[in-house]
Each structure stands twice: as C-alpha cells, then as structure tokens.
Coordinates of C-alpha atoms in Angstrom, one line a residue:
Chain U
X1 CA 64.6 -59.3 101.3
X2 CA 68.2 -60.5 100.4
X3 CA 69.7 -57.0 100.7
X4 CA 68.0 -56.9 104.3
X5 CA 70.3 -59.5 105.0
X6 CA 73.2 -58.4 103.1
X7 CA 72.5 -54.7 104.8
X8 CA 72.3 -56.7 108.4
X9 CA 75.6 -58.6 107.7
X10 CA 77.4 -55.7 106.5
X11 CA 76.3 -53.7 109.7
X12 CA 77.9 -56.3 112.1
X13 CA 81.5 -56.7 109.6
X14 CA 81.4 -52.3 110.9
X15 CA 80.8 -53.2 114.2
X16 CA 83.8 -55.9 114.0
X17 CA 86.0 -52.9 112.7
X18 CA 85.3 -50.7 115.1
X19 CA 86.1 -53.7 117.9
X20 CA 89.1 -54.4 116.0
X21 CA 90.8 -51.3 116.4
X22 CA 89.3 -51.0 119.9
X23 CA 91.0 -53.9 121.2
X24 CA 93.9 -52.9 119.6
X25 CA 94.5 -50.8 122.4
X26 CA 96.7 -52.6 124.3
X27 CA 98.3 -56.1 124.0
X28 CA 96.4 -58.3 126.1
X29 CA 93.6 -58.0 123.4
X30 CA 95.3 -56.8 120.3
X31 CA 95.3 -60.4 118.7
X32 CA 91.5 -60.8 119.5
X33 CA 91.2 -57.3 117.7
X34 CA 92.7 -58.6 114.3
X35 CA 90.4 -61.7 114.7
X36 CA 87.6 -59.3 115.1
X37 CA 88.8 -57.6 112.1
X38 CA 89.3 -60.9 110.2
X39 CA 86.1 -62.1 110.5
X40 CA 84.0 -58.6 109.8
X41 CA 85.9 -58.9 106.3
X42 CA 85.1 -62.6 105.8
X43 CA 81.5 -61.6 106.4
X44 CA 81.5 -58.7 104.2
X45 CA 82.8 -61.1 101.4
X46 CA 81.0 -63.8 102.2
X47 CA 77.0 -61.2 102.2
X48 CA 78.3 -59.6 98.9
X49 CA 78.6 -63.0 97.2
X50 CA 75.0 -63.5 98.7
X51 CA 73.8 -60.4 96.9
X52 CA 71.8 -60.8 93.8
X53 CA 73.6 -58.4 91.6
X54 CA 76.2 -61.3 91.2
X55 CA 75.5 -63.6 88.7
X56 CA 79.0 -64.9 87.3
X57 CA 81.5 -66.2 90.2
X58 CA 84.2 -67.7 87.7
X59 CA 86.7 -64.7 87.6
X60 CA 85.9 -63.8 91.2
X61 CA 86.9 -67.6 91.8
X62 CA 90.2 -67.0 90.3
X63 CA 90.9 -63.9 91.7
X64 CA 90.8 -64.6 95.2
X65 CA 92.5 -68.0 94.8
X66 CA 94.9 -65.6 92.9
X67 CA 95.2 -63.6 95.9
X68 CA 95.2 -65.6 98.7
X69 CA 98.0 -67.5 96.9
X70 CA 100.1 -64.2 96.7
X71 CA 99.2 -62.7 100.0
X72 CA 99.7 -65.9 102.4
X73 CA 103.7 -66.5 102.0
X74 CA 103.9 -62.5 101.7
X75 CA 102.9 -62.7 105.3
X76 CA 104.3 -65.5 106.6
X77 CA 107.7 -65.7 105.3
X78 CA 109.1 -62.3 105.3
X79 CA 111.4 -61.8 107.8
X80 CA 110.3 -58.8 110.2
X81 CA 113.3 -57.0 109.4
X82 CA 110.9 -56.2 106.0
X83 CA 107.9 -55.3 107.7
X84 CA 107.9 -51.7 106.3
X85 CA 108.4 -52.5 102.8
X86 CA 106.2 -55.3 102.8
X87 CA 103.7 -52.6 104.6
X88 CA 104.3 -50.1 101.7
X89 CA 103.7 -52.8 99.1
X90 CA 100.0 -53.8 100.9
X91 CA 99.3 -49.9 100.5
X92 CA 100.0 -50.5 96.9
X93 CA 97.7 -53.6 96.0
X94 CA 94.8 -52.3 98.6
X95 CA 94.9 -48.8 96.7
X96 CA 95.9 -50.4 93.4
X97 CA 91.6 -52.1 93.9
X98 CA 90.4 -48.9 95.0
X99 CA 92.0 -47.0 91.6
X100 CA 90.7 -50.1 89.2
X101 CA 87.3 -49.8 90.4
X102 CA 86.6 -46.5 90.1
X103 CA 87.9 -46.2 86.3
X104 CA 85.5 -49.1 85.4
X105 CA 82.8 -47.5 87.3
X106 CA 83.8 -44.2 85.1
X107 CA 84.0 -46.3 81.7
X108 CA 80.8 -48.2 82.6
X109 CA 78.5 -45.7 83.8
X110 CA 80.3 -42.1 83.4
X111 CA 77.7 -40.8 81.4
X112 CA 75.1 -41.8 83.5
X113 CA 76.6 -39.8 86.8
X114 CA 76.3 -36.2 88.3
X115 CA 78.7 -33.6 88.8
X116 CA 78.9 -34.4 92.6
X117 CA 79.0 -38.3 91.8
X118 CA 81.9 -37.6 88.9
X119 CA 83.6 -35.5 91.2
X120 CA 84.1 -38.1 94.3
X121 CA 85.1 -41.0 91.5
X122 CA 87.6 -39.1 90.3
X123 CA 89.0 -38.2 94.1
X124 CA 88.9 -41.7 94.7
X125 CA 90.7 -42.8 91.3
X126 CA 93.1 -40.2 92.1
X127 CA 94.1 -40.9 95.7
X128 CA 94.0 -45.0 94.7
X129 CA 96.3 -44.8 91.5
X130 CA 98.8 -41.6 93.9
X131 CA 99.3 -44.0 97.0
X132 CA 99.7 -47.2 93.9
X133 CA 102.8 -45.4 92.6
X134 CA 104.1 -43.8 95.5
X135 CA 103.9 -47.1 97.3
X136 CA 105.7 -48.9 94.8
X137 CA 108.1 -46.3 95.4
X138 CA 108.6 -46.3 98.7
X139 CA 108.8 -49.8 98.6
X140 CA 111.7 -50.1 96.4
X141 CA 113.6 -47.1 98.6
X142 CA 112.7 -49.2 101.8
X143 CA 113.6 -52.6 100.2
X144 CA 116.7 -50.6 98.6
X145 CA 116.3 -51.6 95.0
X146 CA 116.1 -48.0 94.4
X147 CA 118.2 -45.8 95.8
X148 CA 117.2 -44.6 99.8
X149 CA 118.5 -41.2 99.5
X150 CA 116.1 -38.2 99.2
X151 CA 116.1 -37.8 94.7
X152 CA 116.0 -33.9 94.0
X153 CA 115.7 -32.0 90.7
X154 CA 115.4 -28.6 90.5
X155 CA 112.3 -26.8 89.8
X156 CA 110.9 -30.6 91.7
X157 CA 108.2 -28.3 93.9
X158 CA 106.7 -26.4 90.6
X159 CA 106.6 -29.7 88.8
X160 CA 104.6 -31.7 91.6
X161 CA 102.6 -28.3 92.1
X162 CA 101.9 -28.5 88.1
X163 CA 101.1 -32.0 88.0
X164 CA 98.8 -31.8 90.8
X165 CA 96.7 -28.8 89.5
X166 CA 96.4 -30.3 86.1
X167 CA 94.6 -33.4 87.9
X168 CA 92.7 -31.2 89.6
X169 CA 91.7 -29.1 86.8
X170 CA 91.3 -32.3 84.6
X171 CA 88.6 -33.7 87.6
X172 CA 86.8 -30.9 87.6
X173 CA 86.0 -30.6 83.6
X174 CA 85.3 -34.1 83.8
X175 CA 82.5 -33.4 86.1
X176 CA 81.3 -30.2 85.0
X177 CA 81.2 -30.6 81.2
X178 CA 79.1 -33.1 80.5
X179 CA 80.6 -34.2 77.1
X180 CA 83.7 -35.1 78.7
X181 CA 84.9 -38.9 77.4
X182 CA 87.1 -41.7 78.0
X183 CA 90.3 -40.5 76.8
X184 CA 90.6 -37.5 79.2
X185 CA 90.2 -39.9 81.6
X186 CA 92.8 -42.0 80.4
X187 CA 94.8 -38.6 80.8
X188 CA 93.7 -37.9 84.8
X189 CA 94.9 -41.6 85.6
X190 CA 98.3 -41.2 84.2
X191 CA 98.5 -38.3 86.4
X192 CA 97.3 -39.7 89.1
X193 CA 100.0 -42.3 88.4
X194 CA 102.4 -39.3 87.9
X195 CA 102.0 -37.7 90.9
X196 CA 102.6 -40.2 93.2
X197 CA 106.2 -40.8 91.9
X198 CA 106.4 -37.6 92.3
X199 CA 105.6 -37.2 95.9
X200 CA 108.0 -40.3 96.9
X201 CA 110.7 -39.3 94.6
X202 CA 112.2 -36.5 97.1
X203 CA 111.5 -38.5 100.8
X204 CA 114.1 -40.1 102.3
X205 CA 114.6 -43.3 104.2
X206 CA 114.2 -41.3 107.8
X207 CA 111.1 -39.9 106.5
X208 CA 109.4 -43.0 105.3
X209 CA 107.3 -43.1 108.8
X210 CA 105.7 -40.3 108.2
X211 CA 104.9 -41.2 104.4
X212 CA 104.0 -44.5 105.1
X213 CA 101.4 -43.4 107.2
X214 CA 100.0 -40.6 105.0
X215 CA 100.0 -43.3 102.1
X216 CA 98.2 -45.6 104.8
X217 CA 95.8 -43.0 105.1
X218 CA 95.0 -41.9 101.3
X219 CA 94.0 -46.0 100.9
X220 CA 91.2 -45.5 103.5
X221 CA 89.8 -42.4 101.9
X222 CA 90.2 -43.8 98.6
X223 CA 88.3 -47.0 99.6
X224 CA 85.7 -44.3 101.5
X225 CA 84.9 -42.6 98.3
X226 CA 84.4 -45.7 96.8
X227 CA 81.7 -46.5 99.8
X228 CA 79.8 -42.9 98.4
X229 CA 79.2 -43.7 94.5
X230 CA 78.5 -47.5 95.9
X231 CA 76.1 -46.3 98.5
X232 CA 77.7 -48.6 100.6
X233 CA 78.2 -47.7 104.4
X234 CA 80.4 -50.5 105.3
X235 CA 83.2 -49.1 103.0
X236 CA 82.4 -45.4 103.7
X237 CA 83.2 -46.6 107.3
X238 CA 85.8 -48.8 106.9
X239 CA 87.8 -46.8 105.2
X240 CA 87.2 -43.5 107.2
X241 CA 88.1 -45.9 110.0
X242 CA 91.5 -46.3 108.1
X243 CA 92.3 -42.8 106.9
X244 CA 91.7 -41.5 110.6
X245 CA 94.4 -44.3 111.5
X246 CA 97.0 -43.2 109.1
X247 CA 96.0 -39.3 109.9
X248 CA 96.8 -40.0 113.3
X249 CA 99.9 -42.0 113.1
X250 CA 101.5 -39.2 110.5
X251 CA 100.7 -36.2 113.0
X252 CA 102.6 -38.1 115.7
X253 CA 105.7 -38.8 113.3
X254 CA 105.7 -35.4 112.5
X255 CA 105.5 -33.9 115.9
X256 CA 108.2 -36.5 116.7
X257 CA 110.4 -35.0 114.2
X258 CA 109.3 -31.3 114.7
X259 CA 108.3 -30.4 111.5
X260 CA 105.1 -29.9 109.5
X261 CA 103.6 -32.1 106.9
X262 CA 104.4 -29.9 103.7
X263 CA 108.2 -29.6 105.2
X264 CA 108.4 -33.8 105.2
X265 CA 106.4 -33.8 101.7
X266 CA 108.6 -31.0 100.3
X267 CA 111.9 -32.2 101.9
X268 CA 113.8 -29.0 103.6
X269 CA 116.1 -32.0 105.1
X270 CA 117.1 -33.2 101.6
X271 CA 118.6 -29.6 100.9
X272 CA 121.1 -30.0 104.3
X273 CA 122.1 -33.5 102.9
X274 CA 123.2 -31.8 100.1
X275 CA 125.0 -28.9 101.4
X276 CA 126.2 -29.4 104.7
X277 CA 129.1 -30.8 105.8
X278 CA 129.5 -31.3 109.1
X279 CA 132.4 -29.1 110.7
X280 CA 133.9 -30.8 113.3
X281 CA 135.8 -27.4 114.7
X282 CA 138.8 -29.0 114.7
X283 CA 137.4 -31.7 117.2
X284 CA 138.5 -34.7 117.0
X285 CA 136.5 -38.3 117.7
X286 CA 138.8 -41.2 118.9
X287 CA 137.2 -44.8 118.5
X288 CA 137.4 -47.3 121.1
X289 CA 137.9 -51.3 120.8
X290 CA 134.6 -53.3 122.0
X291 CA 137.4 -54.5 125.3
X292 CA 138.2 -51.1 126.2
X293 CA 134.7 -50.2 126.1
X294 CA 133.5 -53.1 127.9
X295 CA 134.8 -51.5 131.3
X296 CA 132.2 -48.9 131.1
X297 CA 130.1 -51.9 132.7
X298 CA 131.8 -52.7 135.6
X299 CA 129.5 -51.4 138.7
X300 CA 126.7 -50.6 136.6
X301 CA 123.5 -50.8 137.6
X302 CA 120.9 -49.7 135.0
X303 CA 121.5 -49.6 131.1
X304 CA 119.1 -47.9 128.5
X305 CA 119.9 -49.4 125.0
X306 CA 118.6 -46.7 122.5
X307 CA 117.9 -48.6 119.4
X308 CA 117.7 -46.9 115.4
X309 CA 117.3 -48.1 111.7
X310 CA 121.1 -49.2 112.5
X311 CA 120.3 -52.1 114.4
X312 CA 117.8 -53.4 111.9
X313 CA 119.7 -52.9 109.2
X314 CA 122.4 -55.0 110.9
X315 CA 119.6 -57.5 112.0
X316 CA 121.3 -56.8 115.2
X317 CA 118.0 -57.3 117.6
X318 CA 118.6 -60.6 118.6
X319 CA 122.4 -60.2 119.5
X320 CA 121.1 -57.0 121.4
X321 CA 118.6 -59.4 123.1
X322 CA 121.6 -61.4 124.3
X323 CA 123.9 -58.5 125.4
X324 CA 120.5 -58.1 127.4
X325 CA 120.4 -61.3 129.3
X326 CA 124.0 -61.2 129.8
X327 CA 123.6 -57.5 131.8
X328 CA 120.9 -59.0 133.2
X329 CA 122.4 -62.1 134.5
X330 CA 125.0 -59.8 136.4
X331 CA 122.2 -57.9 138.0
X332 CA 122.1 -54.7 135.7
X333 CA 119.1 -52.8 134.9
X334 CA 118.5 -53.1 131.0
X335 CA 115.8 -50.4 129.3
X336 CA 115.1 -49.7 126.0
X337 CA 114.1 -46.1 125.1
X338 CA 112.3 -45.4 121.9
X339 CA 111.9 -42.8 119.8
X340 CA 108.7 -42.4 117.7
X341 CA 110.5 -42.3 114.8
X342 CA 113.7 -44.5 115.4
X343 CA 112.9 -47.1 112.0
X344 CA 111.6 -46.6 108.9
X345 CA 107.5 -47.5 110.2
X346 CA 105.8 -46.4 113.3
X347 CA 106.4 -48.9 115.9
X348 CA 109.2 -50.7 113.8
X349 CA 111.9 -51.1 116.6
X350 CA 108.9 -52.8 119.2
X351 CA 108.7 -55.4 116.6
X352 CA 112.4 -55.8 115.8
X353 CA 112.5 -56.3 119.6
X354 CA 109.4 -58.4 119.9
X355 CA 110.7 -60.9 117.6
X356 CA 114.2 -61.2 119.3
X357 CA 111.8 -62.3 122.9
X358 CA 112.3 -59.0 124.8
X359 CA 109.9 -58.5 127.1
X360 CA 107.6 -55.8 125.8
X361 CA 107.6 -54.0 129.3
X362 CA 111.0 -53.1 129.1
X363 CA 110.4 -51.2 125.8
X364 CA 109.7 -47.7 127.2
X365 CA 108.5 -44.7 125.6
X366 CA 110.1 -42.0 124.9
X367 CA 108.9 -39.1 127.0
X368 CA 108.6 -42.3 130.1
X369 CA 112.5 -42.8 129.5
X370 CA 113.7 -38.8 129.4
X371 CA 113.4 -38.9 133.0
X372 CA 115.6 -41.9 134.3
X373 CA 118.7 -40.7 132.1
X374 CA 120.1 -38.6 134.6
X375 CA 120.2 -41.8 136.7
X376 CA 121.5 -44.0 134.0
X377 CA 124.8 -45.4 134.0
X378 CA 125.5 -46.3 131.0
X379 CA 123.6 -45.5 127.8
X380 CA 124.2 -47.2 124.8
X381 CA 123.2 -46.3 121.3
X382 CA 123.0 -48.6 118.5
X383 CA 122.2 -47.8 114.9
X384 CA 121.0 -44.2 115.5
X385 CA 121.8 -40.9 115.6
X386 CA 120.1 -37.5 114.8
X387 CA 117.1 -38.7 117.5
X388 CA 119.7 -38.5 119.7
X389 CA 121.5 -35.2 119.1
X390 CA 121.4 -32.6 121.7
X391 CA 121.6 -29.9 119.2
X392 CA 117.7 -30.3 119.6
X393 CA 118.1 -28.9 122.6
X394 CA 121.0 -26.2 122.5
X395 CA 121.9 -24.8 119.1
X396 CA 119.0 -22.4 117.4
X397 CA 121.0 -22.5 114.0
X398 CA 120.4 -26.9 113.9
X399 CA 118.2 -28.0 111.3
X400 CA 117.0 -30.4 114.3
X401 CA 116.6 -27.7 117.0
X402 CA 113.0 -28.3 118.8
X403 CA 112.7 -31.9 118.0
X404 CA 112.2 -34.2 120.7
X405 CA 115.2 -36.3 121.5
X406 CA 115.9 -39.1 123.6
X407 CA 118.0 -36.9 126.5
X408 CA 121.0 -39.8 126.0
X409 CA 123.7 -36.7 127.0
X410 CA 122.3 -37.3 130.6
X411 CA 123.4 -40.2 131.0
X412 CA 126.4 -40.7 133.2
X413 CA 128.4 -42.8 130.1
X414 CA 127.5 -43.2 126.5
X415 CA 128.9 -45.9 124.9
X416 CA 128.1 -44.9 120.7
X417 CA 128.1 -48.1 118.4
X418 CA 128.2 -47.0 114.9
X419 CA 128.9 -48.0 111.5
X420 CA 131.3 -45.0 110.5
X421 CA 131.9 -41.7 111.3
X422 CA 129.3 -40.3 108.7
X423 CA 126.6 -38.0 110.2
X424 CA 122.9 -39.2 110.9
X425 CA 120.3 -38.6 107.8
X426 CA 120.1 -35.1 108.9
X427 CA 123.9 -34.8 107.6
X428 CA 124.1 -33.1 111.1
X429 CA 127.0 -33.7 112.9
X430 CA 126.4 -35.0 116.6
X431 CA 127.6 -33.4 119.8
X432 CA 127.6 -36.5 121.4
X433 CA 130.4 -38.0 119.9
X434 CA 133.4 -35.1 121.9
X435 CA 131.5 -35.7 124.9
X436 CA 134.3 -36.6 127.6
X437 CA 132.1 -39.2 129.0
X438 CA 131.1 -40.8 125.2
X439 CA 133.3 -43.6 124.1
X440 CA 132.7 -44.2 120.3
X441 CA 132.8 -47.7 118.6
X442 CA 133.1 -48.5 115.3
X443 CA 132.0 -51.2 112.9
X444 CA 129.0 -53.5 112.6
X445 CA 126.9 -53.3 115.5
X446 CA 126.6 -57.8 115.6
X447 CA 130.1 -57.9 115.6
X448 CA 130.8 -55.1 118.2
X449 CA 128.0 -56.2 120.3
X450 CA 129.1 -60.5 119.9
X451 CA 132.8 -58.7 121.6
X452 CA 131.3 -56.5 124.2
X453 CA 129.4 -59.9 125.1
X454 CA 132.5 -61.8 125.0
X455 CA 134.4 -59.3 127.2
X456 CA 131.5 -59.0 129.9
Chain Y
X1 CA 74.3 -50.4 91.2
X2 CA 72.1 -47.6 92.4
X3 CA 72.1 -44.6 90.1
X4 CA 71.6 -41.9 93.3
X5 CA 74.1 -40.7 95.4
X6 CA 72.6 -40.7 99.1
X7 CA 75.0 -37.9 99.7
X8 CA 73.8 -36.9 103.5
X9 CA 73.5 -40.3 105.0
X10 CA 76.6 -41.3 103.3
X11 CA 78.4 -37.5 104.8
X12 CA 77.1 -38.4 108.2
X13 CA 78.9 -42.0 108.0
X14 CA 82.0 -40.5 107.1
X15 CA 82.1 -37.8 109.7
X16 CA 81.3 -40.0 112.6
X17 CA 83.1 -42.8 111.4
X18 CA 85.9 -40.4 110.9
X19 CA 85.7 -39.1 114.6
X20 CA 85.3 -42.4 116.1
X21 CA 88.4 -43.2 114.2
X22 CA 90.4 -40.7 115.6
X23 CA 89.2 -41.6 119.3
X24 CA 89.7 -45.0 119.1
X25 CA 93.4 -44.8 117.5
X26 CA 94.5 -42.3 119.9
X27 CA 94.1 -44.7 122.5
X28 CA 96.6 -47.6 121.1
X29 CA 99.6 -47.6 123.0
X30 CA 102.9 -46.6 120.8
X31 CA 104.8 -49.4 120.9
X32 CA 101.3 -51.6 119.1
X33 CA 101.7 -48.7 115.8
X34 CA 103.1 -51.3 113.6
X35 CA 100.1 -53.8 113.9
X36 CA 97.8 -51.4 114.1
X37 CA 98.7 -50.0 110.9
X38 CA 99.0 -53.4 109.0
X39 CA 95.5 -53.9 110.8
X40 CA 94.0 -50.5 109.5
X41 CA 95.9 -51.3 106.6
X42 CA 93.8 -54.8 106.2
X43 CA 90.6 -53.3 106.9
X44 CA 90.8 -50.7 103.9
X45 CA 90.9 -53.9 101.9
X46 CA 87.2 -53.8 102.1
X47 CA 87.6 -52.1 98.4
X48 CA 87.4 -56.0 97.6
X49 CA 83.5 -55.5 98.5
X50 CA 83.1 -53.0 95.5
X51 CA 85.5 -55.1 93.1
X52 CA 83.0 -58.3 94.2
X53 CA 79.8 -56.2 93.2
X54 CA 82.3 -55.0 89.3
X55 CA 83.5 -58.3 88.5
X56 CA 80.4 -60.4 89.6
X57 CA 78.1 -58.2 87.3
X58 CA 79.6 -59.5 84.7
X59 CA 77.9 -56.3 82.9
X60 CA 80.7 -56.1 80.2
X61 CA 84.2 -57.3 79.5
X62 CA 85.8 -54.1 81.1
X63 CA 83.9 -55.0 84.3
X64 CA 85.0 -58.6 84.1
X65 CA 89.2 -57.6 83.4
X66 CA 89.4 -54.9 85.7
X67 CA 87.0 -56.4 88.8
X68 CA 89.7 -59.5 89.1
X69 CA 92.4 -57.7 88.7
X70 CA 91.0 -55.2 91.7
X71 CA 89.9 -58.5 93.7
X72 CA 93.2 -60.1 93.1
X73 CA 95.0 -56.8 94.3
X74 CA 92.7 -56.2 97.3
X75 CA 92.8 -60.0 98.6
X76 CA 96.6 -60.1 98.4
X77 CA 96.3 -56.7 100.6
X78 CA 93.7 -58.6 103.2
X79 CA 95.3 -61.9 103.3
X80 CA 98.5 -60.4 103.7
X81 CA 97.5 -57.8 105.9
X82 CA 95.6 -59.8 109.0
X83 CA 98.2 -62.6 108.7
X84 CA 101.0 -60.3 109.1
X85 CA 99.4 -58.4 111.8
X86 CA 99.0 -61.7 113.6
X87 CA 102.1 -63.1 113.0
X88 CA 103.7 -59.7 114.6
X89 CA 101.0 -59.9 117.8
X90 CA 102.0 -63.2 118.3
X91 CA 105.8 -62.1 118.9
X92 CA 104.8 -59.4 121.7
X93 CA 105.1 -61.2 125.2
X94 CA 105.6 -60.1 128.5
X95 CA 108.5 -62.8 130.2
X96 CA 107.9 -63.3 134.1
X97 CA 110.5 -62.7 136.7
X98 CA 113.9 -60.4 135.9

C-alpha cells in the first residue's frame, strides 16, 4: 500500500520535470519552471524517505545537512562571471552520486545480477565516474587553476582509444563471466576515472560549450541507468529528460562552430594552435586611442555590441551596460548580437548581460542580427574574435571556413576592442583587423570602454 | 531492491522520455541555455533517490559509507543547481520605454 503511494508521488515529481523544462521555454515562465522542478525533487525525496526499505535515517540526516550546507553559498555567492565552472563542478558531484551508487550496488549484489543487469551498472558506473573526472577537469581549465590551453601528447588519440576499449572489454567480462570479482571492478573504475581526464585533457577553453554540454548529458544517462537496475521510472525519466537536454545543447554548439562531435573531442583546432602562425602578408594593424575612436559615434544611429569570453573575463558587462545608456541617452540604437558559442557555456553572454540590467530584448540572436549589419553604423566588438572572422565566409584554406559568423564586416564601421594583437583561440589571424573602415583598440576592454564613455 | 530487471517497461520510459526531451528543449529560446542547463543539470540530481534507497538500507557498512557520500554529492548538485538557476532567472528582465 505504501509503495502505491510512493509510486503515485513519484509519478507527479515526472510530471513536475516535464513542466519544468516546458516552462522553460521562454522567460515569462522560466522561474515558475525551476519551481516546478524544485518541488518534483522535494517530493521525490520526501516519498523515498516514506518507503519502507529505509530503516536507518542517521547518515542520510548528515548527508543532506552536509549538502545543503555546501551547495547553498555555492549558489548564492558565486559571482556570475563563474557560472560555467561552477556548472562544470555540479556535473561533477551529480555524476560523482550516480558512479558511487552503482559500485555499491555491484559490491552488494554483483553476484546476484544478470548479464543485461551487470552490463547497464557498469554503463552507468562508467559514464558517472568519466563526466566526475572530466568535470573536475574542466572546472579547473574554466576556473584557470589548470592551464586553459588545449594539453596534447602525442600518440593522445591511441591512448584515449586504448583506455576506452579496455573499459569496454573489462564491462563486458564482468557481465559475461560469471566468476568475475571485486577487484576487476576496482580496475573498470579507475578507468572510468582515467578516461575522463583523458577526454578533457586536449579541449580547450573555446570548446568547453560544447563539452560542458556533452558532460551535462552523460550525468542524465548515468542517473537513467541507474533508474533501470532500480526499476525506478522517475530516474529513468528524469535523467533521459536530462541527457536529451545536454544532446541537444551540444549539437547546437557544434553546428555553431561547424564541426563534428569527434573533431571537438579529438581537437583538430589544438593542432593549428600549435602550428600556425598567423601571417600578416606584410599588413600592418595601427591601434587607435579610445578619443580618436570615439568619433566613430558622431551621427550614429544604431550600434550592435558583439560581446565574447573577452568581456567576461574583464568583468566588463556592467561598464558595457553603461556605454549602453550613454548611446542611448543620445538617441542611438544599441543591439547586442550573439553568437551561440561567444563564452565558455551555452547562453553565458545573456547572463553576463542579464546581471549588468540589460534589457533581455535587446540581446538578439545570431541569425536575427546577420541581417541589420549592413544597416549598422557602427559595430563594436569586445572580447572576441574568431566568431567574427570573415574567413568563414571567403577563404576555403581557413580552419574556420563554413562556420557561422556574426556578418560584423557589414557593418559600415568596426570599432575592435582587444586585449593584444594575438589571434583568437583558432590562432587564426582576423581579416577584420586591415579593414579600412576597422579602427583597432587596445588594452583592457573596462578601461577602454570607462574612455570611450568619457569622450562621448 | 527488486532482483528483476523490468527491462521493456523500463526501454519504453527511456525512449519516450527521451523524445519528449528532445521536443521540449528544442523549444527554449537560446538566450534561456544557461538556466536551462543548470535546471536539467538539477533534475539529474534525482540520483539522490537511489543513494536514499543505498544509504537508508543500512544493509552493510559499504552501503552506509558510500550512500552518504553519494547523497552528500547529489544534494550539493540539487541545492546548488535550482538555487543557481533561480538566482540567474531572477536577473533576466525586460526594462520599459527606450
């Protein structure tokens, strides 16, 4: 009669998810979707404690004191600048659960389960304790504890490739040969633990949105698996829910960028960071002071700010929010134009831009924004680069030919605000920067923009 | 913990949840992908229900050491997760006039 209940409970916390992501749709009810979602997990907690199977509440006391302790200043006191990292690190601890579960499942019961049953623990233990590392990983490249750059080795692709068929191989004794024990377990964990480093070792920072959201996507399916061996719908569906998400989300980063999934995984852009210099053809770039380029603005009309991992690495948003209002104030058309992949998260420049109170409507998409260039008077990028490169467009032999770009070269000015002269993470040089209607500045993008609002 | 693997009830959960997963997400606007994947991110917390059910059986000491250090891990990730995604919503507003 209980598990009715519990059964009954768990069925309404799935119909919460599926509301939650539903109302995520669109802003006026996203917030109602993550209470939607808040409250289908505080049911699904609160029926499991309900169920009889639980008979000693001490440690599970602890642990969620533990964890609420850890997870409530995690949330509310990291600056949004650290969104992604702190997004990387959740992957980690949600996966992390998903990996611990399944080896006690194997240690407590292994002898006891099928082939099939074997088989789906281990895919589970091996997709939580993979996105574990490679979370950690990425977290420490986005958080820059660990260096951001792609990390190559040679032979790197015949070592993951190893690794990865040795799990495999290792899964697949486990649950075909029946005598199989504990310590070749031991040995498919480490790994598990193995290959994730592995996989993270060779991305670099530009790629982390599409990792992220592959890693996003592994936690679900690990979770899933979990839901088969438990019999448990609510997690089959929750986490199906959840590896659909981070599918999704790493198809569009990838489309965004033009490449395929194994070329992102496998890094063909770490191997031009390493050999190509740009060649400038005996061009030459002349840099501008923040004055001089300030009369770009006079009889302007309409402005599209084009935003990249620049500005939030600056924590430039809010000075670029005031630049705003000041073009505003003398009548000027501001935009912003984003690129799927400007950041180091899906989404990440919205939120920069959200936080510093810009007006959500004015953040336009990128395929919205193309259009209005050639109308544009002045363009303005800050903090990125290669997303804005028209090699894309007109040279075959680019490494970036056939991505999507934001069409800035349109524009009837460019005003390029930039760090130093060094070439985006593509190490491909920019065409932009000899265009006779581009004025380059250089230096930190707060202190350039604080001039250019001083100037106006 | 039941010994039997419902394996085609459990398949057609998985497929159609998977499906309605891809419908639904395609749907949310661009400029929400942050949230929504601290949201989805949240929601695959719901390992915490399994690593409940392994540290409340209290079956042996392995169960007990490695269901609170999964529910420890997983509540972090759903604490974290829907207060973050919150905090973030909160920010997105559309100002009035200009």
């Amino acid at each position: 009669m209980v598990d009715l209940w519990v059964q009954l409970a768990y069925l309404i916390a799935a119909a919460l998810f599926i509301l939650s992501l539903k109302w995520m749709n669109e802003v006026r009810t996203a917030r109602l979707g993550n209470w939607a979602g808040t409250i289908g997990m505080a049911i699904a907690v609160v029926a499991t404690l309900g169920k009889p199977e639980i008979h000693s509440f001490l440690w599970i006391g602890v642990a969620l004191v533990l964890g609420t302790a850890i997870g409530t200043p995690m949330a509310l006191l990291m600056p949004m600048t650290a969104v992604p990292q702190r997004t990387a690190l959740s992957h980690a601890f949600g996966a992390l659960a998903a990996g611990l579960v399944g080896t006690a499942e194997y240690y407590l019961r292994g002898s006891s389960l099928g082939a099939g049953a074997t088989a789906i623990l281990c895919a589970e233990v091996l997709l939580g304790f993979l996105t574990f590392t490679g979370s950690l990983l990425a977290f420490g490249k986005l958080h820059e504890i660990l260096p951001t750059r792609p990390i190559l080795y040679p032979g790197r692709h015949f070592v993951s490739f190893a690794v990865l068929g040795l799990a495999i191989l290792t899964a697949l004794w486990l649950a075909f040969v029946p005598t199989a024990h504990g310590v070749l377990f031991g040995f498919f964990i480490v790994l598990a633990l193995l290959f994730g480093v592995l996989l993270v070792l060779p991305i670099g920072g530009a790629d982390m949105p599409t990792v992220i959201s592959i890693l996003n996507a592994y936690a679900g399916l690990s979770a899933s698996f979990m839901g088969f061996l438990l019999n448990n719908k609510l997690l089959i569906l929750a986490g199906a829910l959840d590896g659909s998400s981070g599918l999704i989300l790493s198809i569009q980063m990838c489309k965004a960028m033009n490449r395929s999934f194994l070329n992102v995984l496998f890094g063909a852009v770490g191997h031009v960071v390493e050999t190509a210099a740009p060649h400038r053809d005996g061009r030459s770039i002349q840099g501008y002071t923040p004055q001089e380029a300030s009369t770009i603005f006079e009889g302007a009309r309409s402005v599209v700010i084009v935003p990249g991992y620049g500005m939030a690495a600056a924590q430039a948003q809010h000075v670029v929010k005031e630049f705003t209002d000041r073009l505003s104030s003398r009548g000027v058309d501001v935009k912003f134009g984003i690129h799927p992949v400007a950041g180091r998260m899906p989404g990440h420049m919205n939120v920069l831009l959200a936080e510093a109170d810009v007006s959500y409507d004015r953040l336009v998409e990128m395929e919205q924004i193309n259009p209005l260039f050639p109308e544009t008077d002045v363009a303005i990028v800050v903090g990125a680069n290669d997303i804005t490169n028209p090699a894309a467009r007109t040279r075959p032999e680019s490494p970036l030919y056939g991505m999507p770009i934001l069409e800035v070269d349109k524009a009837k000015t460019i005003l390029f605000i930039k760090r130093s002269l060094a070439t985006g993470f593509s190490g491909v040089d920019n065409d932009l920067f000899y265009l006779p209607k581009t004025m380059m500045v250089f230096g930190d993008a707060k202190k350039i923009l604080n001039e250019l609002i001083a100037a106006l | 913990m039941e010994p039997q693997i419902d394996w085609l009830t459990n398949l057609y959960v998985f497929v159609l949840a998977s499906f309605l997963g891809l419908e639904l997400i395609h749907k949310v606007s661009r400029l929400l992908h942050t949230p929504l994947m601290s949201l989805t991110n949240a929601i695959s917390s719901i390992a915490l229900v399994g690593s409940l059910l392994l540290a409340g059986s209290g079956d042996s000491l392995i169960a007990v050491i490695l269901g609170t250090a999964a529910i420890t891990a997983s509540s972090i990730n759903a604490v974290g997760g829907f207060l973050i995604t919150d905090r973030i919503l909160r920010m997105f507003r559309k100002k009035n006039g200009r």
